[in-house]
Amino acid sequence: PFRVHTVWEQVFDDRRHYAHLSIRQPDGSERWLSELLVEAGLARLHTKGAPLPDGTLRADFTRHLQAVEKSARLDGRGGWGQLAARQRSED
């Protein structure tokens, strides 16, 4: 199960709109899809960001995601693992 949260703000000057998706975890808690994807190394930060519906400031969540992304990169999760393997083969 998931929930979509949006205020219908456009992304840059495009037809897309910002949305935050919260995903219900097996224990009943909810996590942001963006956090889950970055944590798994399946996404990287590349947006202007927006405040979260729970009141978390954009800058605070961006710093959190940067730390999560760094951890995924250092652990070689997802796409970061492929990048590390490619770099090793070039050495």
PDB file of C-alpha atoms in Angstrom:
ATOM      1  CA  PRO A   1       0.000   0.000   0.000  1.00  0.00           C
ATOM      2  CA  PHE A   2       1.111   3.553  -0.707  1.00  0.00           C
ATOM      3  CA  ARG A   3      -0.146   7.133  -0.498  1.00  0.00           C
ATOM      4  CA  VAL A   4       0.515   9.990  -2.919  1.00  0.00           C
ATOM      5  CA  HIS A   5       0.984  13.464  -1.456  1.00  0.00           C
ATOM      6  CA  THR A   6       1.094  16.458  -3.820  1.00  0.00           C
ATOM      7  CA  VAL A   7       0.382  20.171  -3.915  1.00  0.00           C
ATOM      8  CA  TRP A   8       0.385  20.172  -7.734  1.00  0.00           C
ATOM      9  CA  GLU A   9       3.572  22.256  -7.972  1.00  0.00           C
ATOM     10  CA  GLN A  10       5.198  21.889 -11.370  1.00  0.00           C
ATOM     11  CA  VAL A  11       8.719  20.519 -11.695  1.00  0.00           C
ATOM     12  CA  PHE A  12      10.715  23.307 -13.316  1.00  0.00           C
ATOM     13  CA  ASP A  13       8.722  24.406 -16.412  1.00  0.00           C
ATOM     14  CA  ASP A  14       7.497  20.960 -17.344  1.00  0.00           C
ATOM     15  CA  ARG A  15       4.102  19.236 -17.334  1.00  0.00           C
ATOM     16  CA  ARG A  16       5.287  17.020 -14.445  1.00  0.00           C
ATOM     17  CA  HIS A  17       4.273  17.746 -10.835  1.00  0.00           C
ATOM     18  CA  TYR A  18       6.001  17.077  -7.545  1.00  0.00           C
ATOM     19  CA  ALA A  19       4.633  14.239  -5.492  1.00  0.00           C
ATOM     20  CA  HIS A  20       5.862  12.396  -2.428  1.00  0.00           C
ATOM     21  CA  LEU A  21       4.912   8.747  -2.099  1.00  0.00           C
ATOM     22  CA  SER A  22       4.783   7.077   1.287  1.00  0.00           C
ATOM     23  CA  ILE A  23       5.055   3.306   1.330  1.00  0.00           C
ATOM     24  CA  ARG A  24       3.571   1.240   4.151  1.00  0.00           C
ATOM     25  CA  GLN A  25       6.156  -1.144   5.571  1.00  0.00           C
ATOM     26  CA  PRO A  26       5.350  -4.656   6.872  1.00  0.00           C
ATOM     27  CA  ASP A  27       5.517  -3.347  10.466  1.00  0.00           C
ATOM     28  CA  GLY A  28       2.838  -0.730   9.658  1.00  0.00           C
ATOM     29  CA  SER A  29       5.207   2.254   9.561  1.00  0.00           C
ATOM     30  CA  GLU A  30       5.528   4.431   6.466  1.00  0.00           C
ATOM     31  CA  ARG A  31       8.684   5.471   4.611  1.00  0.00           C
ATOM     32  CA  TRP A  32       9.161   7.792   1.678  1.00  0.00           C
ATOM     33  CA  LEU A  33       9.675   6.055  -1.649  1.00  0.00           C
ATOM     34  CA  SER A  34      12.504   8.459  -2.489  1.00  0.00           C
ATOM     35  CA  GLU A  35      14.384   7.368   0.639  1.00  0.00           C
ATOM     36  CA  LEU A  36      13.861   3.666  -0.120  1.00  0.00           C
ATOM     37  CA  LEU A  37      15.097   4.032  -3.706  1.00  0.00           C
ATOM     38  CA  VAL A  38      18.176   6.067  -2.743  1.00  0.00           C
ATOM     39  CA  GLU A  39      18.940   3.640   0.097  1.00  0.00           C
ATOM     40  CA  ALA A  40      18.854   0.704  -2.342  1.00  0.00           C
ATOM     41  CA  GLY A  41      21.133   2.518  -4.804  1.00  0.00           C
ATOM     42  CA  LEU A  42      18.334   2.676  -7.376  1.00  0.00           C
ATOM     43  CA  ALA A  43      18.048   6.476  -7.461  1.00  0.00           C
ATOM     44  CA  ARG A  44      20.281   9.463  -6.901  1.00  0.00           C
ATOM     45  CA  LEU A  45      19.574  13.039  -5.941  1.00  0.00           C
ATOM     46  CA  HIS A  46      18.837  15.231  -8.925  1.00  0.00           C
ATOM     47  CA  THR A  47      16.020  17.665  -8.240  1.00  0.00           C
ATOM     48  CA  LYS A  48      15.283  20.961  -6.554  1.00  0.00           C
ATOM     49  CA  GLY A  49      13.347  19.130  -3.831  1.00  0.00           C
ATOM     50  CA  ALA A  50      10.243  20.131  -1.921  1.00  0.00           C
ATOM     51  CA  PRO A  51       9.148  20.114   1.733  1.00  0.00           C
ATOM     52  CA  LEU A  52       7.580  16.878   2.925  1.00  0.00           C
ATOM     53  CA  PRO A  53       3.893  16.658   3.841  1.00  0.00           C
ATOM     54  CA  ASP A  54       4.867  15.796   7.430  1.00  0.00           C
ATOM     55  CA  GLY A  55       6.513  19.218   7.836  1.00  0.00           C
ATOM     56  CA  THR A  56      10.118  18.134   7.258  1.00  0.00           C
ATOM     57  CA  LEU A  57      11.970  20.991   5.600  1.00  0.00           C
ATOM     58  CA  ARG A  58      13.348  20.463   2.100  1.00  0.00           C
ATOM     59  CA  ALA A  59      16.913  21.224   3.220  1.00  0.00           C
ATOM     60  CA  ASP A  60      16.690  18.748   6.124  1.00  0.00           C
ATOM     61  CA  PHE A  61      15.372  15.941   3.921  1.00  0.00           C
ATOM     62  CA  THR A  62      17.966  16.716   1.251  1.00  0.00           C
ATOM     63  CA  ARG A  63      20.764  16.394   3.828  1.00  0.00           C
ATOM     64  CA  HIS A  64      19.245  13.114   5.019  1.00  0.00           C
ATOM     65  CA  LEU A  65      19.033  11.757   1.459  1.00  0.00           C
ATOM     66  CA  GLN A  66      22.627  12.850   0.779  1.00  0.00           C
ATOM     67  CA  ALA A  67      23.773  10.772   3.767  1.00  0.00           C
ATOM     68  CA  VAL A  68      21.650   7.807   2.617  1.00  0.00           C
ATOM     69  CA  GLU A  69      23.073   8.135  -0.914  1.00  0.00           C
ATOM     70  CA  LYS A  70      26.648   8.253   0.419  1.00  0.00           C
ATOM     71  CA  SER A  71      26.031   5.085   2.434  1.00  0.00           C
ATOM     72  CA  ALA A  72      24.575   3.299  -0.610  1.00  0.00           C
ATOM     73  CA  ARG A  73      27.523   4.413  -2.729  1.00  0.00           C
ATOM     74  CA  LEU A  74      30.106   3.292  -0.158  1.00  0.00           C
ATOM     75  CA  ASP A  75      28.334  -0.063   0.285  1.00  0.00           C
ATOM     76  CA  GLY A  76      28.083  -0.546  -3.501  1.00  0.00           C
ATOM     77  CA  ARG A  77      24.302  -1.024  -3.455  1.00  0.00           C
ATOM     78  CA  GLY A  78      22.293  -0.998  -6.678  1.00  0.00           C
ATOM     79  CA  GLY A  79      23.800   1.045  -9.484  1.00  0.00           C
ATOM     80  CA  TRP A  80      26.673   2.106  -7.250  1.00  0.00           C
ATOM     81  CA  GLY A  81      27.893  -1.496  -7.232  1.00  0.00           C
ATOM     82  CA  GLN A  82      28.014  -1.546 -11.013  1.00  0.00           C
ATOM     83  CA  LEU A  83      29.921   1.741 -11.021  1.00  0.00           C
ATOM     84  CA  ALA A  84      32.457   0.375  -8.495  1.00  0.00           C
ATOM     85  CA  ALA A  85      32.895  -2.814 -10.541  1.00  0.00           C
ATOM     86  CA  ARG A  86      33.495  -0.789 -13.697  1.00  0.00           C
ATOM     87  CA  GLN A  87      36.035   1.417 -11.925  1.00  0.00           C
ATOM     88  CA  ARG A  88      37.863  -1.664 -10.594  1.00  0.00           C
ATOM     89  CA  SER A  89      38.061  -3.154 -14.086  1.00  0.00           C
ATOM     90  CA  GLU A  90      39.531   0.078 -15.452  1.00  0.00           C
ATOM     91  CA  ASP A  91      42.328   0.068 -12.830  1.00  0.00           C
TER      92      ASP A  91
END
